[in-house]
C-alpha cells in the first residue's frame, strides 16, 4: 500500500507516511534538507528551483506552525503557494473532498499539502489525483505526520550526528499522537539503539510494544540515560473519555521538570513538536532552557519541507 | 593536442596577466572575486592570491539555479553561498574552471543578481571549450580548446590542481 508514494523507478513522488520508506530515502531527505538550510540564513532567502509550480495548502484542520512553514518553504523555492481556508470554502457548502480536488486539478496545480482530521485522507487524495500531482501529508487524524517526524530526525542528527548509539524517548499522549507514530517509524528505520515510550497506560495505544519500542509507565525509569527526550502534547481536544484525573496531576507524574531532566544524560536534548502546554507536559524553565532545541525544530522544519517538496516534485508519478 | 598546452601554472599565469589588463582597462574598483563551486572556487583562490586582492574570495553554488531541475540527480551536496552582505554596485570578477555551454555562467549571473545589482561583472575561466549554447562568452580565458564530442575536461583539486581530458580511447593529464 505504501508503494503508492513511490513511482516506477522507486523514487519518492508522494509523501504520506514514513512506513515503507527505506533508510536511503529518509537519508536523502535529510541530506537534501541540509543543503536547503543555508538558504534561510542568506540575505536573499529564495532560490528559483520550483519557479512555475503551484502548491496548494489544503488544511481541513487548524494549524499555525505547519501551515506557515509549508508556505515559507514553498515561497523560498519560488513556487506559487495558495492556502485554502476550508472553513470559508465550498466544502462548507457541501462540496465533497473529491470535487474540491477535481476543481483544483482543473486549475493546473502541481502539489497538494493536506491536513485532515480523518486518518488516511492524504492517501485517499494521492490515490485519486492526477499522476503529475504530488501529495504531502501534513497530518492525518491519529495516523501520521511524516514531515514533522523528518524535521525531528533532522534536528536529532544535527545535535547527535549518528543515530546508531542513541537512546530516544517519546513522552506524553502517545495514544492521540500522529507525530509519535511517525517518529517511531523513522527512528526504527534510521536505526537508533533504543526507542522508549513513556506515558500513563490510558494514553498508550494497545499493543504499542509491537511498534518496536520499550514501554515505561514512570518518568523515573523512562528518563534514565537518555540522549534525546521528545515531549508530545496532551491532546485534550481529541480526548473523548476521562483518561486523566487532571492536568495538575498529569504534570506531577509525567511533566518534564528540572529534577527529572537530571536523570537523562547531561547533554540530552529536549524536543517538542509544539504547541507546548507549559506546566502541563513541560516546565517553562526547561522549554526555555539550554537543553531545549524546540525553536531549532521550527527553523529546521522549513528546510526539511523544502527538501520534501523538491524531491517529490522532481520525481514524476506514474499514470494509473 | 600536446600536454604542455594544459599546464595549470601556465594557464593561471596567462589568466593573471589578462585579468590585470582588464582590471585596469575597465577601471575595476576593489573587485570582488567570486568562484563557482567547486572548480571555480579553487581557481579563484589561486588567482586571488596572484592578484593580491583585498577582500576574501566569495563562493557560489549554482545547483539551485540550474535550468534542468527534473534531470538533476541530487541536491544533497549543495553548499551555502559565501558572499559579502553588500553586493549592490560592486565590481565582480566571476571565475569558473571550464566554460563550455554557457549555462553555468547564466545560472551564476542569476544567482549574483539576486543579491543586488553589481556595477559590472567580468567572467574569467581557466579553459574555454567550444560548444556555446547561450549567447554568453568569457572575457578572458587561459586557453581555448576544441574537443571532440566524446571528450570532457575534468579538473581535480584543490591540492594539487590537475586537469584531465577524458575520452574513451586516451587520457591526457596535466598538473
Coordinates of C-alpha atoms in Angstrom, one line a residue:
Chain A
X1 CA 0.0 0.0 0.0
X2 CA 2.8 2.4 0.8
X3 CA 4.3 1.9 -2.6
X4 CA 1.7 4.5 -3.6
X5 CA 4.4 7.0 -2.5
X6 CA 7.0 5.8 -4.9
X7 CA 7.0 5.9 -8.7
X8 CA 8.1 3.0 -11.0
X9 CA 11.7 3.9 -10.5
X10 CA 11.3 3.7 -6.7
X11 CA 11.6 7.5 -6.3
X12 CA 9.5 9.5 -3.9
X13 CA 6.5 11.1 -5.6
X14 CA 4.1 11.5 -2.7
X15 CA 5.0 11.8 1.0
X16 CA 2.2 10.3 3.0
X17 CA 3.8 8.2 5.7
X18 CA 7.3 7.1 6.9
X19 CA 6.1 3.5 6.8
X20 CA 7.5 1.5 3.9
X21 CA 10.2 4.1 3.1
X22 CA 13.8 2.9 3.1
X23 CA 16.7 4.3 5.1
X24 CA 18.2 5.5 1.9
X25 CA 15.2 7.6 1.1
X26 CA 15.0 9.1 4.6
X27 CA 18.7 9.9 4.5
X28 CA 18.3 11.5 1.1
X29 CA 15.6 13.8 2.5
X30 CA 17.9 14.7 5.5
X31 CA 20.9 15.4 3.2
X32 CA 18.8 17.5 0.8
X33 CA 17.4 19.5 3.7
X34 CA 21.0 20.1 4.9
X35 CA 21.6 21.9 1.5
X36 CA 18.5 24.0 1.9
X37 CA 19.3 25.1 5.5
X38 CA 21.7 27.8 4.3
X39 CA 19.0 29.5 2.1
X40 CA 17.0 30.7 5.1
X41 CA 20.2 32.3 6.5
X42 CA 21.1 34.2 3.3
X43 CA 20.2 37.9 2.9
X44 CA 18.1 36.7 -0.1
X45 CA 16.1 33.8 1.2
X46 CA 15.0 32.4 -2.1
X47 CA 16.1 30.2 -5.0
X48 CA 14.3 29.6 -8.3
X49 CA 14.1 25.8 -8.0
X50 CA 10.3 25.4 -8.1
X51 CA 9.5 28.5 -10.2
X52 CA 6.3 28.0 -12.1
X53 CA 5.0 25.3 -9.8
X54 CA 1.7 25.8 -7.9
X55 CA 1.3 24.4 -4.4
X56 CA -2.0 24.3 -2.7
X57 CA -2.2 24.0 1.1
X58 CA -5.4 22.2 1.9
X59 CA -5.8 22.4 5.7
X60 CA -9.1 20.9 6.9
X61 CA -7.8 21.1 10.4
X62 CA -6.3 24.1 12.2
X63 CA -2.5 24.6 12.2
X64 CA -0.3 27.6 12.5
X65 CA 3.3 26.3 12.6
X66 CA 2.9 23.6 10.0
X67 CA 0.9 25.7 7.5
X68 CA 3.2 28.7 7.9
X69 CA 6.4 26.6 7.5
X70 CA 4.9 24.9 4.4
X71 CA 4.1 28.4 3.0
X72 CA 7.5 29.7 3.7
X73 CA 9.2 26.6 2.3
X74 CA 7.2 26.9 -1.0
X75 CA 8.0 30.7 -1.2
X76 CA 11.7 30.1 -0.6
X77 CA 11.7 27.7 -3.5
X78 CA 9.8 30.4 -5.7
X79 CA 6.7 28.2 -6.1
X80 CA 3.3 29.9 -6.1
X81 CA 1.5 28.9 -2.9
X82 CA -2.1 29.1 -2.2
X83 CA -3.6 28.3 1.3
X84 CA -7.2 27.5 1.2
X85 CA -9.3 28.3 4.2
X86 CA -11.6 25.3 4.3
X87 CA -13.9 27.0 6.8
X88 CA -15.0 29.6 4.2
X89 CA -14.6 27.3 1.1
X90 CA -17.1 25.4 -0.9
X91 CA -16.5 22.3 1.3
X92 CA -18.6 24.0 4.0
X93 CA -21.3 24.4 1.4
X94 CA -21.4 20.7 0.9
X95 CA -18.8 20.1 -1.8
X96 CA -17.2 16.6 -1.5
X97 CA -13.5 16.2 -1.0
X98 CA -13.1 14.7 -4.4
X99 CA -14.9 17.5 -6.1
X100 CA -12.7 20.0 -4.3
X101 CA -9.7 18.1 -5.6
X102 CA -11.0 17.9 -9.2
X103 CA -11.7 21.7 -9.2
X104 CA -8.2 22.4 -8.1
X105 CA -6.7 20.0 -10.6
X106 CA -8.6 21.9 -13.3
X107 CA -6.6 25.0 -12.2
X108 CA -3.4 23.1 -13.1
X109 CA -1.8 22.9 -9.7
X110 CA 1.2 20.7 -9.0
X111 CA 1.0 19.7 -5.3
X112 CA -1.4 19.3 -2.5
X113 CA -0.3 19.7 1.1
X114 CA -3.1 18.1 3.1
X115 CA -4.0 18.2 6.7
X116 CA -7.2 16.4 7.7
X117 CA -8.8 15.1 10.9
X118 CA -9.5 11.8 9.3
X119 CA -6.7 9.2 9.1
X120 CA -6.0 8.2 5.5
X121 CA -7.1 11.5 3.9
X122 CA -3.7 12.1 2.3
X123 CA -3.6 8.6 1.0
X124 CA -7.1 8.9 -0.4
X125 CA -6.2 12.1 -2.3
X126 CA -2.9 10.6 -3.6
X127 CA -4.9 7.6 -4.9
X128 CA -7.4 9.8 -6.7
X129 CA -5.4 12.7 -8.1
X130 CA -3.8 13.2 -11.5
X131 CA -0.4 11.5 -11.9
X132 CA 1.6 14.7 -12.2
X133 CA 0.4 16.0 -8.8
X134 CA 2.3 15.2 -5.7
X135 CA 0.6 14.9 -2.3
X136 CA 2.2 15.7 1.0
X137 CA 0.6 14.6 4.2
X138 CA 0.8 17.5 6.8
X139 CA -1.0 15.4 9.4
X140 CA -4.0 13.0 9.1
X141 CA -6.1 12.1 12.1
X142 CA -4.2 9.9 14.5
X143 CA -2.3 8.2 11.7
X144 CA 0.8 10.1 10.6
X145 CA 2.6 13.4 10.5
X146 CA 5.7 12.5 8.5
X147 CA 7.2 15.9 7.7
X148 CA 7.2 16.7 11.5
X149 CA 8.9 13.3 12.1
X150 CA 11.5 14.1 9.4
X151 CA 12.3 17.6 10.9
X152 CA 12.7 15.9 14.3
X153 CA 15.1 13.4 12.8
X154 CA 17.0 16.2 11.1
X155 CA 17.3 18.0 14.5
X156 CA 18.5 14.9 16.2
X157 CA 21.1 14.3 13.5
X158 CA 22.2 18.0 13.8
X159 CA 22.9 17.6 17.5
X160 CA 23.9 13.9 17.8
X161 CA 25.4 13.3 14.3
X162 CA 24.9 9.5 14.4
X163 CA 21.6 7.6 15.1
X164 CA 23.1 4.3 15.9
X165 CA 24.1 4.7 19.6
X166 CA 21.1 6.8 20.6
X167 CA 18.5 6.2 23.3
X168 CA 15.4 8.2 22.5
X169 CA 12.2 8.5 24.5
X170 CA 8.8 9.9 23.4
X171 CA 6.9 11.1 26.4
X172 CA 3.3 12.0 26.8
X173 CA 0.0 11.5 25.0
X174 CA 1.2 8.7 22.6
X175 CA -2.4 7.5 22.1
X176 CA -3.6 10.6 20.2
X177 CA -0.2 11.5 18.7
X178 CA 0.3 11.0 14.9
X179 CA 3.7 12.7 15.4
X180 CA 4.7 9.9 17.8
X181 CA 3.7 7.2 15.3
X182 CA 5.7 8.7 12.5
X183 CA 8.7 9.4 14.8
X184 CA 8.8 5.7 16.0
X185 CA 8.8 4.5 12.3
X186 CA 11.5 7.0 11.4
X187 CA 13.7 6.2 14.4
X188 CA 13.3 2.4 13.7
X189 CA 14.2 2.9 10.0
X190 CA 17.2 5.1 10.8
X191 CA 18.4 2.5 13.3
X192 CA 18.6 4.1 16.8
X193 CA 19.7 1.8 19.6
X194 CA 16.6 2.2 21.8
X195 CA 13.2 3.8 21.4
X196 CA 11.1 4.2 24.6
X197 CA 7.6 5.5 25.1
X198 CA 6.8 6.9 28.5
X199 CA 3.1 7.6 29.4
X200 CA 0.3 6.6 31.7
X201 CA -1.4 3.4 30.5
X202 CA -4.5 5.3 29.5
X203 CA -2.5 7.4 27.0
X204 CA -0.8 4.5 25.2
X205 CA -2.3 2.7 22.2
X206 CA -2.9 -1.0 22.8
X207 CA 0.0 -3.3 21.7
X208 CA 2.3 -0.3 21.4
X209 CA 5.3 -2.5 22.0
X210 CA 4.7 -4.2 18.7
X211 CA 5.9 -0.9 17.1
X212 CA 9.4 -1.8 18.3
X213 CA 9.5 0.3 21.5
X214 CA 10.1 -0.2 25.2
X215 CA 7.2 0.9 27.3
X216 CA 7.6 2.7 30.6
X217 CA 4.9 4.0 32.9
X218 CA 7.0 6.2 35.2
X219 CA 9.3 9.1 34.3
X220 CA 11.9 7.9 36.8
X221 CA 12.5 4.7 34.8
X222 CA 11.9 6.1 31.4
X223 CA 14.3 9.1 31.5
X224 CA 17.3 7.2 32.8
X225 CA 20.4 7.6 30.5
X226 CA 18.5 9.2 27.6
X227 CA 20.2 11.1 24.7
X228 CA 17.0 12.6 23.2
X229 CA 13.8 13.5 25.0
X230 CA 10.8 14.1 22.8
X231 CA 7.8 15.5 24.7
X232 CA 4.4 15.3 23.0
X233 CA 1.4 17.4 23.7
X234 CA -1.6 16.4 25.8
X235 CA -4.3 16.5 23.1
X236 CA -7.3 17.5 25.2
X237 CA -9.4 18.2 22.1
X238 CA -9.2 14.5 21.0
X239 CA -10.0 13.1 24.4
X240 CA -13.5 11.7 24.4
X241 CA -13.4 10.0 27.8
X242 CA -11.8 10.6 31.2
X243 CA -8.3 9.4 30.6
X244 CA -6.7 11.7 33.2
X245 CA -7.6 12.9 36.6
X246 CA -6.4 16.5 35.9
X247 CA -3.7 18.5 34.2
X248 CA -2.0 19.2 37.5
X249 CA -2.0 15.5 38.4
X250 CA -0.5 14.8 34.9
X251 CA 2.3 17.3 35.4
X252 CA 3.0 15.9 38.8
X253 CA 3.5 12.4 37.3
X254 CA 4.6 12.9 33.7
X255 CA 5.7 16.6 33.4
X256 CA 9.3 17.2 32.5
X257 CA 10.9 19.1 35.4
X258 CA 14.4 20.2 36.1
X259 CA 14.8 17.4 38.7
X260 CA 13.7 14.7 36.2
X261 CA 15.8 16.1 33.4
X262 CA 18.9 15.3 35.5
X263 CA 18.1 11.5 35.1
X264 CA 18.9 11.8 31.4
X265 CA 22.5 12.2 30.0
X266 CA 23.9 15.7 30.8
X267 CA 24.0 16.5 27.1
X268 CA 20.5 15.2 26.3
X269 CA 18.4 17.4 24.1
X270 CA 14.7 18.2 24.8
X271 CA 12.4 18.4 21.8
X272 CA 8.7 19.2 21.4
X273 CA 6.7 19.4 18.1
X274 CA 4.6 22.2 19.6
X275 CA 2.3 23.7 20.5
X276 CA 3.7 23.4 24.0
X277 CA 1.5 23.4 27.1
X278 CA 3.7 25.0 29.7
X279 CA 3.2 23.5 33.1
X280 CA 1.2 20.6 31.7
X281 CA 3.8 18.4 29.9
X282 CA 6.9 20.6 30.3
X283 CA 8.2 23.1 32.8
X284 CA 8.7 26.6 31.4
X285 CA 12.3 26.6 32.6
X286 CA 13.1 23.6 30.5
X287 CA 11.2 24.7 27.4
X288 CA 13.3 27.9 27.5
X289 CA 16.4 26.2 28.9
X290 CA 19.8 25.4 27.4
X291 CA 18.9 21.8 26.5
X292 CA 15.8 22.7 24.7
X293 CA 16.0 22.7 20.8
X294 CA 12.3 23.4 20.3
X295 CA 12.8 26.6 18.3
X296 CA 15.6 25.0 16.3
X297 CA 13.0 22.3 15.3
X298 CA 10.8 25.1 13.9
X299 CA 13.7 26.6 11.8
X300 CA 14.6 23.1 10.6
X301 CA 11.0 22.5 9.6
X302 CA 11.4 24.9 6.7
X303 CA 14.5 23.3 5.2
X304 CA 13.0 19.8 5.6
X305 CA 9.8 20.8 3.9
X306 CA 11.7 22.4 1.1
X307 CA 13.6 19.2 0.6
X308 CA 10.4 17.0 0.6
X309 CA 8.7 19.4 -1.8
X310 CA 11.7 19.4 -4.2
X311 CA 12.2 15.7 -4.1
X312 CA 8.6 14.8 -4.7
X313 CA 8.1 17.4 -7.5
X314 CA 11.3 16.3 -9.2
X315 CA 10.0 12.7 -9.5
X316 CA 7.2 12.2 -11.9
X317 CA 4.3 10.0 -11.0
X318 CA 3.1 7.0 -13.0
X319 CA -0.1 7.2 -15.0
X320 CA -2.7 4.9 -13.5
Chain B
X1 CA 47.0 18.5 -28.7
X2 CA 50.1 18.4 -26.6
X3 CA 50.4 18.1 -22.8
X4 CA 52.2 21.3 -22.2
X5 CA 49.4 23.4 -23.5
X6 CA 47.4 22.4 -20.4
X7 CA 49.9 23.1 -17.8
X8 CA 47.9 24.7 -15.0
X9 CA 50.6 27.2 -13.9
X10 CA 50.9 28.4 -17.5
X11 CA 47.1 28.8 -17.8
X12 CA 46.9 30.6 -14.5
X13 CA 49.8 33.0 -15.5
X14 CA 48.1 33.9 -18.7
X15 CA 44.8 34.4 -16.9
X16 CA 46.5 36.6 -14.3
X17 CA 48.1 38.8 -16.9
X18 CA 44.8 39.1 -18.9
X19 CA 42.9 39.9 -15.7
X20 CA 45.4 42.6 -14.7
X21 CA 44.9 44.3 -18.1
X22 CA 41.2 44.0 -17.9
X23 CA 41.0 45.4 -14.3
X24 CA 42.9 48.5 -15.4
X25 CA 41.1 48.9 -18.7
X26 CA 37.6 48.5 -17.2
X27 CA 38.7 50.5 -14.1
X28 CA 37.5 47.9 -11.6
X29 CA 37.4 49.3 -8.1
X30 CA 38.1 47.0 -5.2
X31 CA 36.9 44.0 -7.2
X32 CA 35.2 41.1 -5.5
X33 CA 36.3 37.7 -6.8
X34 CA 33.6 35.0 -6.8
X35 CA 34.4 31.4 -7.7
X36 CA 31.7 29.0 -8.8
X37 CA 31.7 25.9 -6.6
X38 CA 33.8 23.8 -6.7
X39 CA 36.4 24.0 -9.5
X40 CA 35.8 27.7 -10.0
X41 CA 36.4 28.2 -6.3
X42 CA 39.8 26.5 -6.4
X43 CA 40.9 28.6 -9.4
X44 CA 39.6 31.8 -7.7
X45 CA 41.7 31.1 -4.6
X46 CA 44.8 30.8 -6.8
X47 CA 44.1 34.0 -8.8
X48 CA 43.1 35.9 -5.7
X49 CA 46.5 35.2 -4.3
X50 CA 48.3 36.1 -7.5
X51 CA 46.4 39.4 -7.9
X52 CA 46.7 40.1 -4.2
X53 CA 43.1 41.2 -3.9
X54 CA 41.9 42.6 -0.5
X55 CA 38.5 41.1 0.1
X56 CA 38.2 37.3 0.7
X57 CA 37.0 35.1 -2.2
X58 CA 33.3 34.7 -2.5
X59 CA 31.9 31.3 -3.4
X60 CA 28.6 30.5 -5.1
X61 CA 27.0 27.1 -5.6
X62 CA 24.6 27.4 -8.6
X63 CA 22.9 24.0 -8.2
X64 CA 19.6 25.7 -7.2
X65 CA 19.8 27.9 -10.3
X66 CA 20.3 25.3 -13.0
X67 CA 17.9 25.1 -15.9
X68 CA 17.4 21.3 -15.7
X69 CA 15.5 20.8 -12.5
X70 CA 13.9 17.4 -13.3
X71 CA 17.2 15.9 -14.6
X72 CA 19.3 16.9 -11.7
X73 CA 20.5 13.8 -9.8
X74 CA 20.6 15.1 -6.3
X75 CA 20.5 18.3 -4.2
X76 CA 22.1 16.7 -1.2
X77 CA 25.6 18.3 -1.5
X78 CA 24.8 21.9 -2.2
X79 CA 26.9 24.4 -0.3
X80 CA 25.6 27.7 1.1
X81 CA 26.8 30.7 -0.8
X82 CA 29.6 32.7 0.8
X83 CA 29.1 36.3 -0.3
X84 CA 29.6 39.6 1.4
X85 CA 26.5 41.5 2.7
X86 CA 26.9 44.3 0.2
X87 CA 26.8 43.2 -3.4
X88 CA 25.0 46.3 -4.8
X89 CA 27.2 48.4 -7.1
X90 CA 30.2 46.1 -6.8
X91 CA 32.7 45.2 -9.5
X92 CA 32.8 41.4 -9.7
X93 CA 35.2 39.0 -11.2
X94 CA 33.4 35.7 -11.7
X95 CA 35.7 32.7 -12.0
X96 CA 35.0 29.2 -13.3
X97 CA 37.3 26.3 -14.3
X98 CA 35.7 25.5 -17.7
X99 CA 33.3 27.5 -19.8
X100 CA 31.5 25.2 -22.2
X101 CA 27.8 25.6 -23.0
X102 CA 27.5 28.9 -21.0
X103 CA 24.6 27.5 -18.9
X104 CA 26.6 27.6 -15.7
X105 CA 27.6 31.2 -16.3
X106 CA 23.9 32.0 -16.9
X107 CA 23.0 30.4 -13.6
X108 CA 25.8 32.2 -11.8
X109 CA 24.7 35.6 -13.1
X110 CA 21.1 34.9 -11.9
X111 CA 22.4 33.9 -8.5
X112 CA 24.6 37.0 -8.2
X113 CA 21.8 39.4 -9.4
X114 CA 19.6 38.0 -6.6
X115 CA 21.9 39.7 -4.2
X116 CA 21.8 43.1 -5.7
X117 CA 22.8 45.0 -8.9
X118 CA 26.5 44.8 -9.5
X119 CA 28.2 47.7 -11.3
X120 CA 29.9 45.3 -13.7
X121 CA 30.7 41.6 -13.9
X122 CA 33.6 40.1 -15.8
X123 CA 33.9 36.4 -16.4
X124 CA 37.3 34.6 -16.4
X125 CA 37.8 30.9 -16.9
X126 CA 40.8 28.6 -17.0
X127 CA 39.6 26.9 -20.2
X128 CA 37.1 27.9 -22.8
X129 CA 35.8 24.8 -24.6
X130 CA 33.9 25.5 -27.8
X131 CA 30.3 24.5 -27.7
X132 CA 28.3 27.5 -26.5
X133 CA 24.5 27.1 -26.3
X134 CA 23.6 30.5 -25.0
X135 CA 24.8 34.0 -26.2
X136 CA 27.5 34.4 -23.4
X137 CA 31.2 34.1 -23.5
X138 CA 34.1 34.7 -21.1
X139 CA 36.0 38.0 -21.0
X140 CA 39.3 36.1 -20.6
X141 CA 40.5 32.5 -20.5
X142 CA 43.7 30.6 -20.0
X143 CA 43.2 28.6 -23.2
X144 CA 40.6 27.9 -25.8
X145 CA 40.1 24.3 -26.8
X146 CA 38.1 22.5 -29.5
X147 CA 37.4 19.0 -28.3
X148 CA 35.8 16.0 -29.9
X149 CA 32.2 15.4 -28.9
X150 CA 33.1 12.5 -26.6
X151 CA 35.9 14.4 -24.8
X152 CA 35.4 16.0 -21.5
X153 CA 37.6 18.2 -19.4
X154 CA 37.8 17.4 -15.7
X155 CA 39.5 19.4 -13.0
X156 CA 40.5 17.8 -9.7
X157 CA 41.7 19.6 -6.7
X158 CA 42.1 21.7 -4.6
X159 CA 45.7 20.5 -3.9
X160 CA 47.2 19.6 -6.3
X161 CA 45.1 21.0 -9.1
X162 CA 45.1 18.7 -12.1
X163 CA 43.4 18.8 -15.5
X164 CA 42.3 15.7 -17.4
X165 CA 40.9 15.4 -20.8
X166 CA 38.8 12.3 -20.7
X167 CA 37.9 10.5 -23.8
X168 CA 37.1 6.8 -24.5
X169 CA 40.5 6.0 -26.0
X170 CA 43.0 8.3 -24.5
X171 CA 43.6 10.3 -21.3
X172 CA 45.8 13.4 -21.1
X173 CA 46.9 14.7 -17.7
X174 CA 48.4 17.9 -16.7
X175 CA 49.4 19.4 -13.4

